[in-house]
mmCIF file of C-alpha atoms in Angstrom:
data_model
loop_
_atom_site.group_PDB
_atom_site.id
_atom_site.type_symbol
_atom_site.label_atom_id
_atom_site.label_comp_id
_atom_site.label_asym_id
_atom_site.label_seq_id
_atom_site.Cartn_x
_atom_site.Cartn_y
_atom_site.Cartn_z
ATOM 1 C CA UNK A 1167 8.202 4.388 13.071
ATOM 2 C CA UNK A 1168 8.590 4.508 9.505
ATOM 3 C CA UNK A 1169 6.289 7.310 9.043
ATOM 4 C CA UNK A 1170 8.537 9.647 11.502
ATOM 5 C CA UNK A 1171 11.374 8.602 9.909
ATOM 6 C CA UNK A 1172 9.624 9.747 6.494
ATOM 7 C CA UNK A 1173 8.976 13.417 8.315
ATOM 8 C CA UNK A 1174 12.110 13.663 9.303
ATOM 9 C CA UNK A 1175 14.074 12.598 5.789
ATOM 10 C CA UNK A 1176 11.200 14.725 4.332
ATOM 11 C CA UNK A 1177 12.451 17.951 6.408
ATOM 12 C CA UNK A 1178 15.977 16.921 5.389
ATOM 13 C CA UNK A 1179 15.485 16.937 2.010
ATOM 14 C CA UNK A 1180 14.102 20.522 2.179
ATOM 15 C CA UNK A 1181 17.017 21.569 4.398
ATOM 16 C CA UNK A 1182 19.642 20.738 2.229
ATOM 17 C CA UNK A 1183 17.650 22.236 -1.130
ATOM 18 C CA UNK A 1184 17.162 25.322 0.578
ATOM 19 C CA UNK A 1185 20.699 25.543 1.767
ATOM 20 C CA UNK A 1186 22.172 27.041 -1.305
ATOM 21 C CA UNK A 1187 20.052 29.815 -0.989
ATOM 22 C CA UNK A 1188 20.229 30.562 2.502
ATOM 23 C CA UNK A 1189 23.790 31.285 2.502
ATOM 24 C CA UNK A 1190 23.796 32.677 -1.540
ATOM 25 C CA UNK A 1191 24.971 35.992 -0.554
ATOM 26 C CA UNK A 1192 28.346 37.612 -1.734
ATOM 27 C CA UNK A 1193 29.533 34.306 -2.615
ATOM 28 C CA UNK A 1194 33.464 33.932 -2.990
ATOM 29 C CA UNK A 1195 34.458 31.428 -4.753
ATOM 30 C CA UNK A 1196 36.867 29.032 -3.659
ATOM 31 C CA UNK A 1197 39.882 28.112 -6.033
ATOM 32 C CA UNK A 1198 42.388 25.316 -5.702
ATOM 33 C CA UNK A 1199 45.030 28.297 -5.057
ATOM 34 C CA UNK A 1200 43.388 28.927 -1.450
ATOM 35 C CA UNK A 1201 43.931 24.789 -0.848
ATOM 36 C CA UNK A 1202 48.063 25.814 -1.556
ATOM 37 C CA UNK A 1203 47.992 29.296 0.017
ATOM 38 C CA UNK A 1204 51.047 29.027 2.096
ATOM 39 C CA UNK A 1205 50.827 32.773 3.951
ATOM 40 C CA UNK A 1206 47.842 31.639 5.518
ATOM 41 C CA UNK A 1207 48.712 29.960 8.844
ATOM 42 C CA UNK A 1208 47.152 26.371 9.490
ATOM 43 C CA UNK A 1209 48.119 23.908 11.692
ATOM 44 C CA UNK A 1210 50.746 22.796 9.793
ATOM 45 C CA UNK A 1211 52.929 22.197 12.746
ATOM 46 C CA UNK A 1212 50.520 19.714 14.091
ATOM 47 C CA UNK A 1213 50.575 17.396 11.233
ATOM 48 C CA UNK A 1214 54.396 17.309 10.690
ATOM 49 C CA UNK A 1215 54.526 16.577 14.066
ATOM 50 C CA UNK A 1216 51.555 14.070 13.788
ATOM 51 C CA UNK A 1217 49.874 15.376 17.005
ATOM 52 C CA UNK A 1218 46.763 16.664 15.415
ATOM 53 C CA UNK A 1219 46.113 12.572 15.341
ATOM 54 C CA UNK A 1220 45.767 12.810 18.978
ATOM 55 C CA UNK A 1221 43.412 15.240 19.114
ATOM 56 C CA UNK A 1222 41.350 13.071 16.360
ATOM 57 C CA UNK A 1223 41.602 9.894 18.659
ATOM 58 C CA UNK A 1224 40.546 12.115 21.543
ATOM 59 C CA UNK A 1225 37.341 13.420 20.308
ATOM 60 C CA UNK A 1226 36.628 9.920 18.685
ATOM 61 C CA UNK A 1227 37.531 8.509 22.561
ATOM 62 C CA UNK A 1228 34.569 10.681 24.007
ATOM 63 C CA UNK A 1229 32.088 10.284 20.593
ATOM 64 C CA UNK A 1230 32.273 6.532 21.470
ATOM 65 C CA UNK A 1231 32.125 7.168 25.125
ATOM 66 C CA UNK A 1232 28.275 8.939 24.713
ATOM 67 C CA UNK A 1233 27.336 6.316 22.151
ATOM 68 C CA UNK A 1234 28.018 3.669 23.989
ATOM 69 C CA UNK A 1235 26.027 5.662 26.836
ATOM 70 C CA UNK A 1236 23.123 6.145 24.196
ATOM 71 C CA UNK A 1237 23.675 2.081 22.851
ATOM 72 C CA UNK A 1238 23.114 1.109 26.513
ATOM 73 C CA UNK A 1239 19.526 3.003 27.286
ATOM 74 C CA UNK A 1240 18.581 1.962 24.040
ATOM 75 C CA UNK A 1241 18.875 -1.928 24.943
ATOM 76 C CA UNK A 1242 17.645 -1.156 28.472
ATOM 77 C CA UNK A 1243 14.515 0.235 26.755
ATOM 78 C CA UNK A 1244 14.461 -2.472 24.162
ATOM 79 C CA UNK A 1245 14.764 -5.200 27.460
ATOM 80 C CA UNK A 1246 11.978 -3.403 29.291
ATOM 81 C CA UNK A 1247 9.379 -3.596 25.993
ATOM 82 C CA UNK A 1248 10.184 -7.253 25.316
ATOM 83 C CA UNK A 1249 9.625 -7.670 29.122
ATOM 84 C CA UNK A 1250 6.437 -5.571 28.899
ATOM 85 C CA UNK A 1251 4.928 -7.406 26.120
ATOM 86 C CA UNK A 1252 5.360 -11.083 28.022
ATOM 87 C CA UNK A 1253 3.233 -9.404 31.211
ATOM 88 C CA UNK A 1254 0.338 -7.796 28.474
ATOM 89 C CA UNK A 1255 0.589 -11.777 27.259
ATOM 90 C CA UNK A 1256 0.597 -13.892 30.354
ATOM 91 C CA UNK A 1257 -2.030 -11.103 31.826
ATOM 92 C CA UNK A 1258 -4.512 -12.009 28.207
ATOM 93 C CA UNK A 1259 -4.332 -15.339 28.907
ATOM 94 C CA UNK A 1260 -4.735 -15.603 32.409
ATOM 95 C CA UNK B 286 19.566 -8.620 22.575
ATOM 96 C CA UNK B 287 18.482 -6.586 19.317
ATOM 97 C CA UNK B 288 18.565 -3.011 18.888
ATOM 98 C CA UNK B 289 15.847 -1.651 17.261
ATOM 99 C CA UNK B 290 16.088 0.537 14.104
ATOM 100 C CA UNK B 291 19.505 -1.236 13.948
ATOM 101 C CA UNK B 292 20.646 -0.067 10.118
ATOM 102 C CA UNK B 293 20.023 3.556 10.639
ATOM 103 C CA UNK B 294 21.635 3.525 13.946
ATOM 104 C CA UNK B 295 24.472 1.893 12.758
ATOM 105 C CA UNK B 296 24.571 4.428 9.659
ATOM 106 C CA UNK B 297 24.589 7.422 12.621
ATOM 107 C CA UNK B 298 27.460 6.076 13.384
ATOM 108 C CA UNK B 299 29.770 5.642 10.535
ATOM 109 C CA UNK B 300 28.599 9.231 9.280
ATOM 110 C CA UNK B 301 29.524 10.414 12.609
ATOM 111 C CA UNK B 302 32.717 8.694 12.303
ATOM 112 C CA UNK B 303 33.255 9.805 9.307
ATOM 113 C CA UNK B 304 32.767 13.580 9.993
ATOM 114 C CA UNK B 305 34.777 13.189 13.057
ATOM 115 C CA UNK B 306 37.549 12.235 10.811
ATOM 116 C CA UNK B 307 37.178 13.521 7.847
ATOM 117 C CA UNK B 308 36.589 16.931 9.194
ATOM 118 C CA UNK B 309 39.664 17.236 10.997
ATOM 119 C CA UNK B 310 41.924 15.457 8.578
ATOM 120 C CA UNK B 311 41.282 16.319 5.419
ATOM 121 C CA UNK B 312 42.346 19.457 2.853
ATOM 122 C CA UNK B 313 40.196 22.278 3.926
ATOM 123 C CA UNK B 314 41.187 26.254 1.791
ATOM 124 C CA UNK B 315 43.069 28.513 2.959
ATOM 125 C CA UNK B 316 41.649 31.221 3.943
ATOM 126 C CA UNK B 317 42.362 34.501 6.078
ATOM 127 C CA UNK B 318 41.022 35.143 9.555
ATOM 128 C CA UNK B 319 39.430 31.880 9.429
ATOM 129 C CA UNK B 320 42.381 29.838 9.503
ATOM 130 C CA UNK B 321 41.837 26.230 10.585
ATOM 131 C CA UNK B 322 38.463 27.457 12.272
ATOM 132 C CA UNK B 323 36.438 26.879 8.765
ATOM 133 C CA UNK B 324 36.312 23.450 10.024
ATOM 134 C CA UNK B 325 33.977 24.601 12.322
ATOM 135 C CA UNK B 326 31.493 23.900 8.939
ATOM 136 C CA UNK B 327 31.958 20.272 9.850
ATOM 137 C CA UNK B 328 30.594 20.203 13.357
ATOM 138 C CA UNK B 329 28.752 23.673 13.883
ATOM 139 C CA UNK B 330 27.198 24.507 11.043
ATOM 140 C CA UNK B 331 25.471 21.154 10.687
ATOM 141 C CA UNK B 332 24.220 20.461 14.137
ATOM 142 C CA UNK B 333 22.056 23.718 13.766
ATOM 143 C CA UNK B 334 20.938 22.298 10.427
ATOM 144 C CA UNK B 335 20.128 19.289 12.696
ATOM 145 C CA UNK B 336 17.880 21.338 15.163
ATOM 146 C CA UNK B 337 16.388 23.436 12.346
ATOM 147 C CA UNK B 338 14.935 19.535 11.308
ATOM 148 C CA UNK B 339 14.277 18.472 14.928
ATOM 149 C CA UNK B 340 12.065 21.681 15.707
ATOM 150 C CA UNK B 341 10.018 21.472 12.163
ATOM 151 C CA UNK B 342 9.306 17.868 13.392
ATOM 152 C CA UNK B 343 8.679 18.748 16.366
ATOM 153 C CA UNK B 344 6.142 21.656 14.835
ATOM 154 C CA UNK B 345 4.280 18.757 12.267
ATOM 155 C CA UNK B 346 3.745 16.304 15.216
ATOM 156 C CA UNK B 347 2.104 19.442 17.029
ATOM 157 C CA UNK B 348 -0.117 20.133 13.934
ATOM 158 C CA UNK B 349 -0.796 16.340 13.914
ATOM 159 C CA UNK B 350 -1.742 16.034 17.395
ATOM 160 C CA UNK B 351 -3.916 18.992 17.461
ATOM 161 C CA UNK B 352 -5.603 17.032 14.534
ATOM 162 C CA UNK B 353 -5.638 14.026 16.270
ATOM 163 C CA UNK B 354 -4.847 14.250 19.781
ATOM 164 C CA UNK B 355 -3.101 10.981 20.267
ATOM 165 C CA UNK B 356 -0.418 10.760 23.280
ATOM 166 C CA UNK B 357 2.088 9.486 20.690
ATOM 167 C CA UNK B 358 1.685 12.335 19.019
ATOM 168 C CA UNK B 359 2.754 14.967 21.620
ATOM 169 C CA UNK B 360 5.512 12.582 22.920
ATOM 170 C CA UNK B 361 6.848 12.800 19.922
ATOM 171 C CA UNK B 362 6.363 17.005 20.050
ATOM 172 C CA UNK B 363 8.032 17.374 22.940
ATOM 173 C CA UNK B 364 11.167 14.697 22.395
ATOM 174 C CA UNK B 365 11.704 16.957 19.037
ATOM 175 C CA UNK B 366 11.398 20.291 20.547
ATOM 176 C CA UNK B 367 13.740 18.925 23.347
ATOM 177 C CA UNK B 368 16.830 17.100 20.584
ATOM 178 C CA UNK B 369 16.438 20.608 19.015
ATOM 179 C CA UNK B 370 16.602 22.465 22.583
ATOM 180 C CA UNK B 371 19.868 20.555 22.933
ATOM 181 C CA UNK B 372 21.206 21.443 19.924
ATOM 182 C CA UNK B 373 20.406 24.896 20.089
ATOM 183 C CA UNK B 374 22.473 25.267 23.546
ATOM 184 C CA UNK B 375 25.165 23.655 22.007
ATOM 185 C CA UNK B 376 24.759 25.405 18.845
ATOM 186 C CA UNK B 377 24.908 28.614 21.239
ATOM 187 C CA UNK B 378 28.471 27.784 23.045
ATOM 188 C CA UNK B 379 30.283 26.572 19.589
ATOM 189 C CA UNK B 380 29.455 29.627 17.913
ATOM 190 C CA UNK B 381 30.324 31.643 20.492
ATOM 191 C CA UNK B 382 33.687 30.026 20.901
ATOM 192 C CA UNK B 383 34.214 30.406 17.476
ATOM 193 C CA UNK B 384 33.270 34.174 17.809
ATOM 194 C CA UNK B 385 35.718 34.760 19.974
ATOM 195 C CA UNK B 386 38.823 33.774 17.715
ATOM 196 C CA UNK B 387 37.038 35.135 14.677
ATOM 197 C CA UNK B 388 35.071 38.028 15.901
ATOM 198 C CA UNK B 389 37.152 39.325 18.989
ATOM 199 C CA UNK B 390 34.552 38.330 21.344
ATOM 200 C CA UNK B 391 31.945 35.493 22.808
ATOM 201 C CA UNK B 392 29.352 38.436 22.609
ATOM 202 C CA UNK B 393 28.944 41.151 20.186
ATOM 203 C CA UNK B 394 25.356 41.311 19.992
ATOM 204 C CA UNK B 395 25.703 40.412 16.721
ATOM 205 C CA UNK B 396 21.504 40.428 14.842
ATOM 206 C CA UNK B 397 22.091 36.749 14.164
ATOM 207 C CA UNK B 398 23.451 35.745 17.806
ATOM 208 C CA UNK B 399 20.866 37.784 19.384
ATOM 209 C CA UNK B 400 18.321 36.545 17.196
ATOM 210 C CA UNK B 401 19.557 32.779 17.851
ATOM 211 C CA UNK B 402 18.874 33.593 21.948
ATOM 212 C CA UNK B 403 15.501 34.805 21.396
ATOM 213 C CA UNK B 404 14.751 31.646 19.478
ATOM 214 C CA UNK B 405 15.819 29.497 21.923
ATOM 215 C CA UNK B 406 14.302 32.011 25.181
ATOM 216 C CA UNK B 407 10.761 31.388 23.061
ATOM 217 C CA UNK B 408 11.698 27.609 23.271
ATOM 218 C CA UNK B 409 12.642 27.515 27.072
ATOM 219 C CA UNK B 410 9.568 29.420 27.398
ATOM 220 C CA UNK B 411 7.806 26.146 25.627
ATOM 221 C CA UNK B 412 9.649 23.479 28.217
ATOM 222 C CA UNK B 413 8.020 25.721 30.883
ATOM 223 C CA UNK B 414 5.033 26.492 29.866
ATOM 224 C CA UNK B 415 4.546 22.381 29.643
ATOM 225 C CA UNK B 416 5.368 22.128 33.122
ATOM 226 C CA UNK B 417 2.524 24.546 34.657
ATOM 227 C CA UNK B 418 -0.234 22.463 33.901
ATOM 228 C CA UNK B 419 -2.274 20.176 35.921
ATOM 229 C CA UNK B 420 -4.496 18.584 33.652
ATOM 230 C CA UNK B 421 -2.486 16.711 30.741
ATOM 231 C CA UNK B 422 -4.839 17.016 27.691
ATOM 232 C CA UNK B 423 -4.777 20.464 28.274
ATOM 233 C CA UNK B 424 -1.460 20.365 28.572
ATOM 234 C CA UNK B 425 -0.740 18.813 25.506
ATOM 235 C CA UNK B 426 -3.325 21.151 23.203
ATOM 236 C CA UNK B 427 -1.734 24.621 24.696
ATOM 237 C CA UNK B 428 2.022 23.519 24.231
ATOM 238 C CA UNK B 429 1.239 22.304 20.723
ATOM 239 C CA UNK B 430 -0.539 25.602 19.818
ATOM 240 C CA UNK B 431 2.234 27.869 21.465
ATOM 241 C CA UNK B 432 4.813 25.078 19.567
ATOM 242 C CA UNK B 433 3.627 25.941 16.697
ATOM 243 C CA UNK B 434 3.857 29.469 16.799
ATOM 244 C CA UNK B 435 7.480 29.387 18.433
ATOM 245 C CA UNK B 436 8.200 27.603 14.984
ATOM 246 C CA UNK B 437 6.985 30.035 13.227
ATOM 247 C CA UNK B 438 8.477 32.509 15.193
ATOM 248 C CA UNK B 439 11.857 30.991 14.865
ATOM 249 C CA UNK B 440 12.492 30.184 11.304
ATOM 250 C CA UNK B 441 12.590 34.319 10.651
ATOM 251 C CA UNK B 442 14.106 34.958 13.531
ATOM 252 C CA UNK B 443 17.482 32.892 12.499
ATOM 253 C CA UNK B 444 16.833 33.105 8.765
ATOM 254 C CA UNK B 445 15.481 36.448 8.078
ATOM 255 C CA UNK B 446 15.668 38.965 10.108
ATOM 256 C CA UNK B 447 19.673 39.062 10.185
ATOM 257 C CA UNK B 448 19.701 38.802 6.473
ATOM 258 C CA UNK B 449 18.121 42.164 6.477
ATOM 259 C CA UNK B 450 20.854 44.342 8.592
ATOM 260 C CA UNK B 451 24.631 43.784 8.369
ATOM 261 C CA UNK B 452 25.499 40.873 10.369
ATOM 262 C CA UNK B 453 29.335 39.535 11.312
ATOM 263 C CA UNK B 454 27.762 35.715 11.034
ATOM 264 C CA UNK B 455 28.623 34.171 7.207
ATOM 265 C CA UNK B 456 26.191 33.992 5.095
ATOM 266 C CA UNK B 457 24.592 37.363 6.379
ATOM 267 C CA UNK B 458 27.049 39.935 5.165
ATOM 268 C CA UNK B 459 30.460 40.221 4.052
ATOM 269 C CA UNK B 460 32.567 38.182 6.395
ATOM 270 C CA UNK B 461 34.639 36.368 3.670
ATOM 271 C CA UNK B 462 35.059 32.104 3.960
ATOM 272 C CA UNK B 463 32.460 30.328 5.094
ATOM 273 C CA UNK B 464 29.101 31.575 2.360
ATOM 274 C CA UNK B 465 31.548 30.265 -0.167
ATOM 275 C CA UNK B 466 31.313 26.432 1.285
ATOM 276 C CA UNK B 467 28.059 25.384 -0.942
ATOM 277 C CA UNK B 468 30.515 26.321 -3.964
ATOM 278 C CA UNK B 469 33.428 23.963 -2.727
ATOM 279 C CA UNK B 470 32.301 20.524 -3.368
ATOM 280 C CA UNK B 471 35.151 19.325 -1.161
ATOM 281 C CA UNK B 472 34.049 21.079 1.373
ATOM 282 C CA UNK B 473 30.159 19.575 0.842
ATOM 283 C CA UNK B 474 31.818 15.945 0.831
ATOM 284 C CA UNK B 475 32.183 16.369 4.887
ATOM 285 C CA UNK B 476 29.302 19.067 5.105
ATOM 286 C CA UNK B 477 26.101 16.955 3.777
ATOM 287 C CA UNK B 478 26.786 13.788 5.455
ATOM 288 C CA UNK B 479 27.409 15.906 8.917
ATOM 289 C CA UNK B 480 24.074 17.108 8.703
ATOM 290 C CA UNK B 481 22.617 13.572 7.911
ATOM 291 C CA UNK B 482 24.595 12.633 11.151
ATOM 292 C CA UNK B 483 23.780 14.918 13.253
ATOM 293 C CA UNK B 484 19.995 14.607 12.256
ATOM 294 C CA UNK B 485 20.090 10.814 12.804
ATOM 295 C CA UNK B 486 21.898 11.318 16.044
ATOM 296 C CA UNK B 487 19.208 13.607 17.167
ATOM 297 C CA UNK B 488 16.662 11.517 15.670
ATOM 298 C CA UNK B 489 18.005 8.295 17.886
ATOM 299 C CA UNK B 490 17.892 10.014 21.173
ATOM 300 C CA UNK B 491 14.109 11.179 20.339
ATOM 301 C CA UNK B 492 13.581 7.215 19.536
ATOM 302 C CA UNK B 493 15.090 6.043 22.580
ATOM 303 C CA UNK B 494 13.319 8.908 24.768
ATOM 304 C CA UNK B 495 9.532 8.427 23.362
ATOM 305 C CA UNK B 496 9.621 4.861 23.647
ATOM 306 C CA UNK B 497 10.676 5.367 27.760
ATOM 307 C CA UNK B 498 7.759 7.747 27.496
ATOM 308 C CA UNK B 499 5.498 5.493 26.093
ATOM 309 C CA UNK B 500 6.708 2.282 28.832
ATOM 310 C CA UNK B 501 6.348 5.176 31.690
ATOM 311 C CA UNK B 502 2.691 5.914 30.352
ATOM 312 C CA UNK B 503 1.537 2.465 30.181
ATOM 313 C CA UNK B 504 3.339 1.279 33.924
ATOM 314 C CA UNK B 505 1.623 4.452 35.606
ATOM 315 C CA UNK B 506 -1.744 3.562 34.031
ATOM 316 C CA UNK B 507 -1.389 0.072 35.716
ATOM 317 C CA UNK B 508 -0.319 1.217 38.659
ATOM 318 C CA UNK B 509 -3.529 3.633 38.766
ATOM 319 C CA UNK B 510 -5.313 0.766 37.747
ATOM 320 C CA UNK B 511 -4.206 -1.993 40.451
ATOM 321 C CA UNK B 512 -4.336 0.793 43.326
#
């Protein structure tokens, strides 16, 4: 367990340092003047009307919805090892 | 009733919640053509980063179980290449609806998106090619060599190769926005941890899927065994 979880944070780790590079071409640089641009459209309306909040509960509805999918195999599993385990047991001693 | 792993789980989550949120809330630049759309660098951008990890995973266990050719080893192979399979496909359908609004259309046969489906094709080919065997060890070896090699195959494929032409995708040519983000450290504050999310998530569902595999093994054996 831990070592896979060392692979993976290991593959990470060279993901993000190589991530500068992959995308180093033609850079633009952002300044705080494109954060105030006001000719470019954004959904402005949405937030003065607060209904982009909606949207936000919405997709957090259906990210808990899958988790709590993915939470429920996952103690399913967790039942069936512990349950597993007692018959390896009971079948040693026996 | 304890959930194993339970600390990085619950760390999946609140990154996850936190991208969620973040991403869609807070101060993103202006910028034209892109509009609202650069969020897309919350969610998009760092689920491919996500299957980029899951398939070089998925390549070491291969290298590891050709070394040592323990089951664990290509469960672990095949749960990888599938998280990243996943991602891909969905990787596939947000970029293209992104392309759309941005580019004019879902398709332009763009080097990078055509690039992208041959990647994935040569990993389809892989879930295939796993189920055509009869005899499992064999099974294992040849769909860790040809794993390895769709890996390798891959990483140009998506990297390279549309780096060399003009491509529309950022990052490749000179489609203004989005190759600016690893400049913006406001932008990186939702970026980085959306790629640790979206690695974890991926990493969970390999968990929860291996250790099935490994209950399935051992309950077949029995079975075999009683019979």
């Amino acid at each position: 367990m831990y070592k896979f979880l060392k692979i993976t944070l290991l593959a990470l780790g060279l993901a993000l340092m190589s991530a500068p590079d992959n995308y180093a071409q033609e850079k633009q640089k952002i300044t705080s003047t494109d954060y105030e641009n006001q000719e470019v459209a954004m959904a402005d309306a949405m937030r003065s009307n607060g209904k982009i909040y909606i949207v936000v509960a919405t997709i957090i509805a259906l990210f808990a919805g899958i988790l709590v999918y993915l939470i429920l195999i996952d103690k399913k599993i967790g039942k069936l090892e512990e349950k597993f385990e007692e018959e390896q047991k009971s079948s040693v001693s026996s | 009733m304890k959930i194993k792993g339970l600390w990085w789980k619950a760390l999946t989550v609140l990154l996850m919640l936190y991208t969620l949120v973040g991403g869609l809330l807070l101060d993103v630049p202006r910028l034209v053509i892109l509009n609202e759309t650069i969020r897309n660098l919350y969610f998009h951008v760092p689920m491919w980063f996500g299957m980029v990890i899951m398939l070089a995973t998925s390549a070491v266990y291969s290298i590891k179980y050709l070394k040592n050719p323990l089951t664990k080893n290509d469960d672990y192979a095949v749960e990888f290449a599938n998280a990243g399979i996943l991602f891909g496909i969905l990787g596939m359908v947000s970029g293209m609806i992104w392309a759309k609004f941005t580019w004019g259309a879902y398709w332009s046969g763009d080097p990078k998106q055509n690039a992208a489906a041959v990647g994935l094709l040569i990993y389809f080919a892989y879930a295939i090619l796993r189920g055509v065997f009869e005899d499992e060890q064999q099974r294992n070896r040849i769909s860790a060599i040809f794993n390895i090699f769709a890996f390798a195959a891959f990483i140009p494929l998506i990297f390279i190769l549309p780096r060399l032409t003009d491509s529309l995708h950022p990052g490749n040519g000179g489609n203004p926005g989005f190759n600016a983000y690893d400049l913006d450290s406001k932008l990186r504050l939702v970026f980085y941890p959306s790629v640790i999310a979206w690695t974890l998530l991926g990493v969970w569902v390999v968990d929860v899927k291996t250790r099935w595999r490994k209950l399935h093994a051992v309950k077949t054996e029995q079975m075999l065994a009683t019979s």
